[in-house]
CSV table of C-alpha atoms in Angstrom, one decimal:
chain,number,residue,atom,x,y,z
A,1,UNK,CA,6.3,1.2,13.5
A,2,UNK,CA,4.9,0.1,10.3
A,3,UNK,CA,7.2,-1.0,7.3
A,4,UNK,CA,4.0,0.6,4.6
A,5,UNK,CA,2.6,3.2,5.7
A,6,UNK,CA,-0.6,5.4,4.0
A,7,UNK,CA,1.2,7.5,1.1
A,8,UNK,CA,3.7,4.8,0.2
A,9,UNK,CA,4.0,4.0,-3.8
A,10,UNK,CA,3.5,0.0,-3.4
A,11,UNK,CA,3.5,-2.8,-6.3
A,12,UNK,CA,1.4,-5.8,-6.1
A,13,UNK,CA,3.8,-8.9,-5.8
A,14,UNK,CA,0.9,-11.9,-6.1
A,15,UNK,CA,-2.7,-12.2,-7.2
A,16,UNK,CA,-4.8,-11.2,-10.3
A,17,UNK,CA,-3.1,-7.6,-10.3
A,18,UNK,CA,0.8,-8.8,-9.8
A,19,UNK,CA,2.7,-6.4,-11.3
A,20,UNK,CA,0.6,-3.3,-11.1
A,21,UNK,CA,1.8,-0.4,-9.0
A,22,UNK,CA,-0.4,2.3,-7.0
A,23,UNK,CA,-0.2,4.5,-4.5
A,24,UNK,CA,-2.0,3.4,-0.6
A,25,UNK,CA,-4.8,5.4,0.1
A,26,UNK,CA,-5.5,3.4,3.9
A,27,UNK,CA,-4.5,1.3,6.1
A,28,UNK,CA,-6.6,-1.0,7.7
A,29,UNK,CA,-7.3,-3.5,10.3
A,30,UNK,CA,-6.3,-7.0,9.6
A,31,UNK,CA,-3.1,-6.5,7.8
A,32,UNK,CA,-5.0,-5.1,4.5
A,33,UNK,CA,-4.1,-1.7,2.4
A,34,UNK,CA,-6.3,0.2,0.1
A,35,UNK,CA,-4.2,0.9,-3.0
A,36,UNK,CA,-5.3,2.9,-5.5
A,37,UNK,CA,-6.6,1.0,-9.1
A,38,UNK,CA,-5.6,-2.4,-7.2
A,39,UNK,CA,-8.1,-5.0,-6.8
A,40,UNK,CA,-11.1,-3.3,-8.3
A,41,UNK,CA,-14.5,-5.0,-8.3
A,42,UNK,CA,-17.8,-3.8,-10.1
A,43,UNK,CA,-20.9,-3.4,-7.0
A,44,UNK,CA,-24.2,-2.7,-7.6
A,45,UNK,CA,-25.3,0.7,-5.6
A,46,UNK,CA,-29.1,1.7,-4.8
A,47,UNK,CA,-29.9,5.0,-5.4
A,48,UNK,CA,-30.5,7.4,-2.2
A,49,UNK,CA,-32.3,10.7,-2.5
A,50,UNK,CA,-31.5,11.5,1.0
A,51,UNK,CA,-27.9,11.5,0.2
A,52,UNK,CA,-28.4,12.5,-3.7
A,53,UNK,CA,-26.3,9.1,-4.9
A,54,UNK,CA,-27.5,7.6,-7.9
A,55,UNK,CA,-28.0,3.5,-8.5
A,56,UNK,CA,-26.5,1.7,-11.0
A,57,UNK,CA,-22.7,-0.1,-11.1
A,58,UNK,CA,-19.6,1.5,-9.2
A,59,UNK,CA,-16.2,0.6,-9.5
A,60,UNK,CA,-14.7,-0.2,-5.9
A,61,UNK,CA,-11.2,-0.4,-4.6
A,62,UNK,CA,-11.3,-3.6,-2.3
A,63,UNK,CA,-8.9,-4.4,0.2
A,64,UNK,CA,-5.6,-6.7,-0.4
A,65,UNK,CA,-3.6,-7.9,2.1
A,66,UNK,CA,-0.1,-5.8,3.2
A,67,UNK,CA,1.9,-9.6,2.5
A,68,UNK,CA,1.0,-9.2,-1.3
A,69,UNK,CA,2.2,-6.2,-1.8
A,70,UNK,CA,6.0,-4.2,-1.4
A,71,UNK,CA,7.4,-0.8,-1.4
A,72,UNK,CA,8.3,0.7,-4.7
A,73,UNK,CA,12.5,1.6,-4.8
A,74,UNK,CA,13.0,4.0,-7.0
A,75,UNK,CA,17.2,3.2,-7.5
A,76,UNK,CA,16.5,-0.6,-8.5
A,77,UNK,CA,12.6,0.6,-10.2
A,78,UNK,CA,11.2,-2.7,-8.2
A,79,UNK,CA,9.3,-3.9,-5.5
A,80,UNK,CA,11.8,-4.0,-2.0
A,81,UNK,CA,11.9,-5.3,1.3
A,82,UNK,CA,11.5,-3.2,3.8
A,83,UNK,CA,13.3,-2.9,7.9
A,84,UNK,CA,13.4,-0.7,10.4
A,85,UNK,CA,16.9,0.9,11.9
A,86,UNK,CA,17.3,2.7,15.3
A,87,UNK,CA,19.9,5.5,14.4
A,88,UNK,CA,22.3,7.4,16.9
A,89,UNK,CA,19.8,9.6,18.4
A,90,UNK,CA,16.8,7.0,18.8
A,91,UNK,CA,14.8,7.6,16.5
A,92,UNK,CA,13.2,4.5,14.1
A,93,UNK,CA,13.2,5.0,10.4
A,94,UNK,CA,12.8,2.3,8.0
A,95,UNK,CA,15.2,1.5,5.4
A,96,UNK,CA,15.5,-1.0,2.0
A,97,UNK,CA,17.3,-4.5,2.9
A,98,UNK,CA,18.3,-4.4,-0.8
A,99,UNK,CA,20.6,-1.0,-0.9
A,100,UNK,CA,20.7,-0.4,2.5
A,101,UNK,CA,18.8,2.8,1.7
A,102,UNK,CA,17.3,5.2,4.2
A,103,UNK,CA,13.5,5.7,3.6
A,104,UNK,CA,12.7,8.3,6.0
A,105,UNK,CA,14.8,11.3,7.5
């Protein structure tokens, strides 16, 4: 079970962008996330007629590793650490270390 998973409302805890909070649009290999409006470089795009793209400069989320970043808790409006519980009936749901506050039901 992952402790961030695709959906979850992260902040970025190091790097050029600490501070900033998005939202993870994928998760990839290696450890990295996607988050949206985190870690944003400038690439240069050829045009394609085939595919009806146009050149010029595009603005790219890039990827940042899952380390750098940590769940957003809404109670204590920061950045938590994240575990994972087994409950009665065996089923694995992650939870904040901070509050002790159940993530998913």
């Amino acid at each position: 079970m992952q402790k961030i998973k695709q959906g979850d409302d992260v902040i970025v805890r190091t790097g050029k962008d600490k501070g900033k909070s998005g939202r993870v649009s994928k998760i990839l290999k290696n450890d990295k996330v996607l988050v949206e409006g985190i870690n944003q470089v400038q690439k240069t795009q050829k045009s394609n007629p085939n595919k009806g793209t146009s050149g010029g400069m595009v603005v790219k989320d890039m990827p940042i590793h899952i380390s750098n970043v940590g769940l957003y808790n809404s109670t204590t409006k920061k950045a938590d650490r994240v575990g994972i519980r087994v409950l009665d009936n065996g089923k694995k749901v992650r939870y904040f270390k901070s509050t002790n506050e159940v993530i998913d039901v």
